[in-house]
Amino acid sequence: MAPAKKATDVYFTLNNGNKIPALGLGTVPSDDPADVKDQVVTAIKAGFRLIDTAWYYGTEKYVGEAIKQVIAEGIVKREDLFITTKVWPSFWHNPEKSLDQSLETLGLDYVDLLLQHWPICLHGDENGQPTQPKDEEGNLKYDDDPATGTKFIDVYHTLEDILDNTSKTKAIGVSNYSIPKLKQLLPKIKKHVPAANQIEYHPQLPQQDLVDLCTEHKIIVECYSPVGGPGAPVLKLPLVQELAKKYDTSVNEIVDAYQILNGRVALPRSSNLQRIASITGLPELTKEELDELYQIGAKNPTRYTNDPWGYGIGFRWWQGDDKSKSFE
Ligand SMILES: NC(=O)c1ccc[n+]([C@@H]2O[C@H](COP(=O)([O-])OP(=O)(O)OC[C@H]3O[C@@H](n4cnc5c(N)ncnc54)[C@H](OP(=O)(O)O)[C@@H]3O)[C@@H](O)[C@H]2O)c1
């Protein structure tokens, strides 16, 4: 029998008291960004309430159109939804302008969560362009050294000001914060501890020490790439397949349950509408099974996101990153 429990019924409480759904739909486009509209409509009709987007993804327009449609059809009200967007590091010098652009593109008055996308400062113009500034040798151009700079903390302070002085977001948080970056930020916070830290997370990359630090400070962990991104490598793990068979469910629901049953938000994405509509079940994995899944990555950690803008920010197992050695 397929899972009787629904992942879409589970909510966690953020450190500001607001509720966050445990399952959200990611909106990085796999091909045409316009396809995201149907993906979001399908997800909301299937019970998803959290939609994760970003200024950088180029999909906010289609997320906005989808929201408008489901509200017009009477499926949800705005307050039933939890919308996240993010400030990209080339817009680091003006997060409020970035948020204003996001809100306008989304057609919304507020988001539920505004994240600092990365703890780095890239050299963008007054509109955050280009998003991946490069020098003549093709290296990323920074306004602050990614390993030693502290301007990323100023960016977080600006997010705090937006939260305090406007009604444009209900909560603020961070993304891609490693242990060293969180430890630099936490003592400098003015008032608002990040509500969430969105990081790559799946059974092959458990990062328990980072999760423990987040838990200690009541920071919800949001898991991106829950199946390991394109090619879905995590779904090929024999244990994941075995559990899917045992619980008569999909491999996707097994890896999302691994996060949700451990108190973390899972953020899958798919260009396949049928898949989106069919991944809302919550198989009730046992404690032993959750631990077995954990052991896969604890023994042999594998990271699938190895973008060059992640170099120097203190993560382990980041292929090509020689700059984080200073944190070891
Ligand atoms: N904060 C950050 O820096 C950051 C970074 C990365 C991602 N994110 C967020 O997290 C979301 C999810 O991350 P992700 O995009 O890396 O996603 P993911 O959910 O780990 O991977 C999605 C990919 O897996 C494929 N897939 C899923 N189920 C499959 C199955 N059963 N069989 C075969 N292929 C399958 C999908 O193909 P189909 O399209 O064919 O289903 C798609 O190509 C993003 O959309 C974004 O919102 C945030």
Coordinates of C-alpha atoms and ligand atoms in Angstrom, one line a residue:
M1 CA 0.0 0.0 0.0
A2 CA 1.3 3.5 -0.9
P3 CA 1.9 5.9 2.0
A4 CA -1.2 6.9 3.9
K5 CA 0.5 10.0 5.4
K6 CA 1.1 13.1 3.4
A7 CA 4.3 15.1 3.3
T8 CA 2.3 18.1 2.3
D9 CA 0.4 17.9 5.7
V10 CA 3.7 18.4 7.7
Y11 CA 4.7 21.8 8.9
F12 CA 7.7 23.0 11.0
T13 CA 7.9 26.1 13.2
L14 CA 10.5 28.7 12.3
N15 CA 12.4 30.6 15.0
N16 CA 10.0 33.5 14.6
G17 CA 6.9 31.4 15.2
N18 CA 5.8 31.2 11.6
K19 CA 5.0 27.8 10.0
I20 CA 6.9 26.4 7.1
P21 CA 5.7 23.5 5.0
A22 CA 8.1 20.5 5.1
L23 CA 7.8 19.8 1.4
G24 CA 8.4 22.5 -1.2
L25 CA 8.8 22.7 -5.0
G26 CA 12.1 23.9 -6.4
T27 CA 11.9 26.1 -9.5
V28 CA 15.4 26.0 -11.1
P29 CA 14.3 25.6 -14.8
S30 CA 15.4 22.4 -16.4
D31 CA 14.8 23.9 -19.9
D32 CA 12.3 26.7 -20.8
P33 CA 11.7 28.8 -17.6
A34 CA 8.0 29.2 -18.8
D35 CA 7.5 25.5 -18.1
V36 CA 7.7 26.4 -14.4
K37 CA 4.2 27.8 -14.5
D38 CA 2.6 24.4 -15.1
Q39 CA 4.9 22.8 -12.6
V40 CA 3.9 25.2 -9.8
V41 CA 0.2 24.9 -10.7
T42 CA 0.4 21.1 -10.7
A43 CA 2.3 21.2 -7.4
I44 CA -0.2 23.4 -5.6
K45 CA -3.1 21.4 -6.9
A46 CA -1.4 18.3 -5.5
G47 CA -1.1 19.9 -2.1
F48 CA 2.4 21.6 -2.1
R49 CA 2.3 25.0 -0.3
L50 CA 6.0 26.0 -0.4
I51 CA 7.4 27.3 -3.6
D52 CA 11.2 27.9 -3.7
T53 CA 12.4 30.5 -6.2
A54 CA 15.2 33.0 -6.6
W55 CA 15.9 36.3 -8.4
Y56 CA 18.7 34.3 -10.1
Y57 CA 16.6 31.5 -11.5
G58 CA 14.6 33.6 -14.1
T59 CA 11.4 31.8 -13.1
E60 CA 9.8 34.3 -10.8
K61 CA 7.5 35.5 -13.6
Y62 CA 6.1 32.0 -14.1
V63 CA 5.9 31.3 -10.4
G64 CA 3.9 34.5 -10.1
E65 CA 1.6 33.5 -13.0
A66 CA 0.9 30.2 -11.4
I67 CA 0.1 31.7 -8.1
K68 CA -2.3 34.1 -9.7
Q69 CA -4.0 31.2 -11.5
V70 CA -4.5 29.0 -8.5
I71 CA -5.8 31.9 -6.4
A72 CA -8.2 32.9 -9.2
E73 CA -9.4 29.3 -9.4
G74 CA -10.1 29.3 -5.6
I75 CA -7.6 26.5 -4.9
V76 CA -5.7 28.5 -2.3
K77 CA -5.5 32.0 -0.8
R78 CA -2.2 33.9 -0.8
E79 CA -1.8 33.3 2.9
D80 CA -2.0 29.5 2.4
L81 CA 1.3 29.7 0.4
F82 CA 4.8 30.0 1.5
I83 CA 7.0 31.7 -1.1
T84 CA 10.7 31.9 -0.8
T85 CA 13.0 34.1 -2.9
K86 CA 16.7 34.9 -2.7
V87 CA 19.3 37.7 -3.1
W88 CA 22.0 36.7 -5.6
P89 CA 25.6 37.7 -4.6
S90 CA 26.0 40.1 -7.6
F91 CA 23.2 42.1 -6.0
W92 CA 24.8 42.0 -2.6
H93 CA 25.1 45.8 -2.4
N94 CA 21.3 46.4 -2.6
P95 CA 19.2 43.4 -1.3
E96 CA 16.1 45.6 -1.0
K97 CA 16.2 46.5 -4.7
S98 CA 16.7 42.8 -5.5
L99 CA 13.7 42.0 -3.4
D100 CA 11.6 44.8 -5.0
Q101 CA 12.5 43.4 -8.4
S102 CA 11.5 39.9 -7.2
L103 CA 8.2 41.1 -5.8
E104 CA 7.3 43.0 -9.0
T105 CA 8.1 40.0 -11.2
L106 CA 6.2 37.6 -8.9
G107 CA 3.3 40.0 -8.7
L108 CA 3.3 39.8 -4.9
D109 CA 3.3 42.3 -2.0
Y110 CA 5.5 40.0 0.2
V111 CA 7.4 36.8 0.3
D112 CA 7.4 34.4 3.3
L113 CA 11.1 33.9 3.4
L114 CA 14.0 36.0 1.9
L115 CA 17.3 34.2 1.8
Q116 CA 20.9 35.4 1.2
H117 CA 21.7 33.0 -1.7
W118 CA 25.4 32.7 -1.0
P119 CA 27.7 34.2 1.7
I120 CA 29.9 36.0 -1.0
C121 CA 29.9 39.3 -2.8
L122 CA 30.3 39.2 -6.6
H123 CA 31.0 42.3 -8.6
G124 CA 27.6 43.3 -10.1
D125 CA 26.3 46.6 -11.3
E126 CA 23.3 48.5 -9.7
N127 CA 21.0 45.9 -11.1
G128 CA 23.1 42.9 -10.0
Q129 CA 24.4 42.3 -13.6
P130 CA 26.2 40.3 -14.7
T131 CA 25.3 37.5 -12.4
Q132 CA 28.6 35.7 -13.0
P133 CA 31.1 38.6 -13.4
K134 CA 34.5 37.3 -14.8
D135 CA 37.9 38.9 -15.3
E136 CA 39.9 38.4 -18.5
E137 CA 41.2 35.1 -17.3
G138 CA 37.7 33.8 -16.8
N139 CA 37.9 34.0 -13.0
L140 CA 35.0 35.2 -10.9
K141 CA 35.2 38.9 -10.0
Y142 CA 34.5 39.5 -6.3
D143 CA 34.0 42.7 -4.3
D144 CA 35.3 40.9 -1.2
D145 CA 37.5 37.8 -0.8
P146 CA 35.2 34.8 -0.4
A147 CA 37.4 33.2 2.2
T148 CA 38.5 36.1 4.4
G149 CA 36.0 38.9 3.6
T150 CA 33.3 40.0 6.0
K151 CA 31.0 42.0 3.7
F152 CA 28.6 39.0 3.5
I153 CA 27.7 39.8 7.1
D154 CA 26.7 43.4 6.1
V155 CA 24.4 41.8 3.5
Y156 CA 22.7 39.8 6.3
H157 CA 22.4 43.0 8.4
T158 CA 20.5 44.6 5.4
L159 CA 18.2 41.6 5.3
E160 CA 17.5 42.2 9.0
D161 CA 16.7 45.9 8.3
I162 CA 14.3 44.9 5.5
L163 CA 12.5 42.5 8.0
D164 CA 12.3 45.2 10.7
N165 CA 11.4 48.2 8.5
T166 CA 9.2 46.9 5.7
S167 CA 6.4 44.4 5.2
K168 CA 8.1 42.9 2.1
T169 CA 9.1 39.6 3.8
K170 CA 7.9 37.6 6.8
A171 CA 11.2 36.0 7.6
I172 CA 14.9 36.0 6.6
G173 CA 17.5 33.4 6.3
V174 CA 20.6 32.2 4.5
S175 CA 21.7 29.6 2.0
N176 CA 25.0 27.8 1.4
Y177 CA 26.3 28.8 4.8
S178 CA 29.0 26.4 5.9
I179 CA 30.0 26.0 9.6
P180 CA 32.8 28.6 9.4
K181 CA 30.5 31.2 7.7
L182 CA 27.7 30.6 10.2
K183 CA 30.1 30.8 13.1
Q184 CA 31.3 34.2 11.7
L185 CA 27.7 35.5 11.3
L186 CA 26.0 34.3 14.5
P187 CA 27.9 36.6 17.0
K188 CA 27.4 39.6 14.7
I189 CA 23.6 39.3 14.3
K190 CA 21.7 42.4 15.2
K191 CA 18.4 40.8 16.2
H192 CA 17.2 38.1 13.9
V193 CA 18.9 34.7 13.8
P194 CA 18.4 33.2 10.3
A195 CA 15.1 31.3 10.1
A196 CA 16.6 28.8 7.7
N197 CA 19.9 27.7 6.0
Q198 CA 19.3 26.2 2.6
I199 CA 22.1 23.7 1.6
E200 CA 22.7 20.7 -0.6
Y201 CA 21.5 17.7 1.4
H202 CA 20.7 14.1 0.6
P203 CA 21.7 10.7 2.0
Q204 CA 25.1 11.0 0.3
L205 CA 25.9 14.3 2.0
P206 CA 24.6 14.4 5.6
Q207 CA 26.9 17.1 7.1
Q208 CA 25.6 16.3 10.6
D209 CA 27.9 18.9 12.3
L210 CA 26.4 21.7 10.2
V211 CA 22.9 20.4 11.0
D212 CA 23.7 20.3 14.7
L213 CA 24.9 23.9 14.6
C214 CA 21.7 24.9 12.8
T215 CA 19.6 23.0 15.3
E216 CA 21.4 24.6 18.3
H217 CA 20.4 28.0 16.9
K218 CA 16.9 27.0 15.9
I219 CA 17.7 27.4 12.2
I220 CA 15.7 25.1 10.0
V221 CA 17.7 23.2 7.4
E222 CA 16.2 23.3 3.9
C223 CA 17.6 20.6 1.6
Y224 CA 18.2 21.4 -2.0
S225 CA 19.1 18.7 -4.6
P226 CA 17.3 16.0 -2.5
V227 CA 17.9 13.5 -5.4
G228 CA 21.3 14.9 -6.2
G229 CA 20.2 17.1 -9.1
P230 CA 20.1 16.2 -12.8
G231 CA 20.4 12.4 -13.4
A232 CA 19.0 11.9 -9.9
P233 CA 22.1 9.8 -8.7
V234 CA 20.8 9.4 -5.2
L235 CA 17.7 7.5 -6.5
K236 CA 20.0 4.8 -7.8
L237 CA 21.3 3.9 -4.3
P238 CA 20.4 0.2 -3.6
L239 CA 19.0 1.1 -0.2
V240 CA 16.8 3.8 -1.5
Q241 CA 15.4 1.4 -4.1
E242 CA 15.0 -1.4 -1.5
L243 CA 13.0 1.0 0.8
A244 CA 10.8 2.2 -2.1
K245 CA 9.9 -1.5 -2.8
K246 CA 9.3 -2.2 0.9
Y247 CA 7.0 0.8 1.4
D248 CA 5.4 0.4 -2.1
T249 CA 6.3 4.0 -2.9
S250 CA 8.5 6.0 -5.2
V251 CA 12.3 6.5 -4.6
N252 CA 11.6 10.2 -4.6
E253 CA 9.3 9.8 -1.6
I254 CA 11.9 7.8 0.3
V255 CA 14.6 10.5 0.0
D256 CA 12.1 13.3 0.8
A257 CA 10.9 11.3 3.9
Y258 CA 14.6 11.0 5.0
Q259 CA 14.6 14.8 5.3
I260 CA 11.1 15.4 6.6
L261 CA 11.1 12.7 9.3
N262 CA 14.4 14.3 10.5
G263 CA 12.9 17.8 10.8
R264 CA 14.3 19.2 7.6
V265 CA 12.5 20.8 4.6
A266 CA 12.8 18.9 1.3
L267 CA 12.9 20.9 -1.9
P268 CA 12.7 18.6 -4.9
R269 CA 12.0 19.9 -8.4
S270 CA 10.8 18.2 -11.6
S271 CA 9.9 19.0 -15.2
N272 CA 7.6 16.0 -15.2
L273 CA 4.1 17.0 -14.1
Q274 CA 3.1 13.5 -13.3
R275 CA 6.1 13.1 -11.0
I276 CA 5.3 16.3 -9.2
A277 CA 1.7 15.2 -8.5
S278 CA 2.8 11.8 -7.3
I279 CA 5.5 12.7 -4.7
T280 CA 3.4 13.9 -1.8
G281 CA 3.3 10.7 0.2
L282 CA 5.3 10.3 3.4
P283 CA 6.5 6.7 4.0
E284 CA 7.0 6.2 7.7
L285 CA 10.7 5.0 7.7
T286 CA 11.9 3.5 10.9
K287 CA 14.7 5.1 13.0
E288 CA 17.0 2.3 11.9
E289 CA 16.2 2.9 8.3
L290 CA 16.8 6.6 8.6
D291 CA 20.1 5.8 10.3
E292 CA 21.1 3.4 7.5
L293 CA 20.4 6.2 4.9
Y294 CA 22.5 8.6 7.0
Q295 CA 25.4 6.1 7.1
I296 CA 25.7 6.1 3.3
G297 CA 27.0 9.7 3.2
A298 CA 28.6 9.6 6.6
K299 CA 30.9 6.9 5.3
N300 CA 31.4 8.2 1.7
P301 CA 30.3 11.8 1.4
T302 CA 29.5 13.0 -2.2
R303 CA 28.6 16.6 -3.2
Y304 CA 26.9 17.2 -6.5
T305 CA 26.9 21.0 -6.5
N306 CA 30.4 22.2 -7.1
D307 CA 29.9 25.7 -8.5
P308 CA 33.0 27.9 -8.6
W309 CA 31.2 30.6 -6.5
G310 CA 31.2 28.0 -3.7
Y311 CA 35.0 28.0 -3.6
G312 CA 36.5 29.4 -0.4
I313 CA 33.4 29.5 1.7
G314 CA 34.4 26.6 4.0
F315 CA 32.5 23.6 2.7
R316 CA 34.1 20.1 2.6
W317 CA 34.1 17.8 -0.4
W318 CA 33.7 20.7 -2.8
Q319 CA 35.4 19.6 -6.0
G320 CA 38.0 22.1 -7.3
D321 CA 37.9 24.2 -4.1
D322 CA 41.4 24.9 -2.9
K323 CA 40.5 28.1 -1.1
S324 CA 38.6 26.5 1.8
K325 CA 41.7 24.9 3.2
S326 CA 42.2 28.0 5.4
F327 CA 39.2 26.9 7.5
E328 CA 40.6 23.4 8.2
Ligands
LIG1 N1 20.1 27.6 -2.6 C1 20.8 27.1 -3.6 O1 21.9 27.5 -3.9 C2 20.2 26.1 -4.5 C3 21.0 25.3 -5.3 C4 20.3 24.3 -6.0 C5 19.0 24.1 -5.9 N2 18.2 24.9 -5.1 C6 16.7 24.7 -5.0 O2 16.4 23.3 -4.8 C7 15.6 22.8 -5.8 C8 15.9 21.4 -6.1 O3 17.3 21.2 -6.4 P1 17.7 20.5 -7.7 O4 17.2 21.4 -8.8 O5 19.2 20.3 -7.7 O6 16.9 19.2 -7.7 P2 16.7 17.7 -7.5 O7 15.2 17.5 -7.1 O8 17.7 17.0 -6.6 O9 16.9 17.1 -8.9 C9 16.0 17.4 -10.0 C10 16.5 16.5 -11.2 O10 16.3 15.1 -10.8 C11 15.5 14.5 -11.8 N3 14.6 13.5 -11.2 C12 13.8 13.6 -10.1 N4 13.2 12.4 -9.9 C13 13.6 11.6 -10.9 C14 13.3 10.2 -11.1 N5 12.5 9.5 -10.4 N6 13.9 9.6 -12.2 C15 14.7 10.3 -13.0 N7 15.1 11.6 -12.8 C16 14.5 12.2 -11.7 C17 14.7 15.6 -12.4 O11 14.3 15.2 -13.7 P3 12.8 15.5 -14.3 O12 12.7 16.9 -14.5 O13 12.7 14.6 -15.5 O14 11.8 15.0 -13.2 C18 15.6 16.8 -12.4 O15 16.5 16.7 -13.5 C19 15.9 23.8 -7.0 O16 14.9 23.8 -8.0 C20 16.0 25.1 -6.2 O17 14.7 25.6 -5.9 C21 18.8 25.8 -4.4

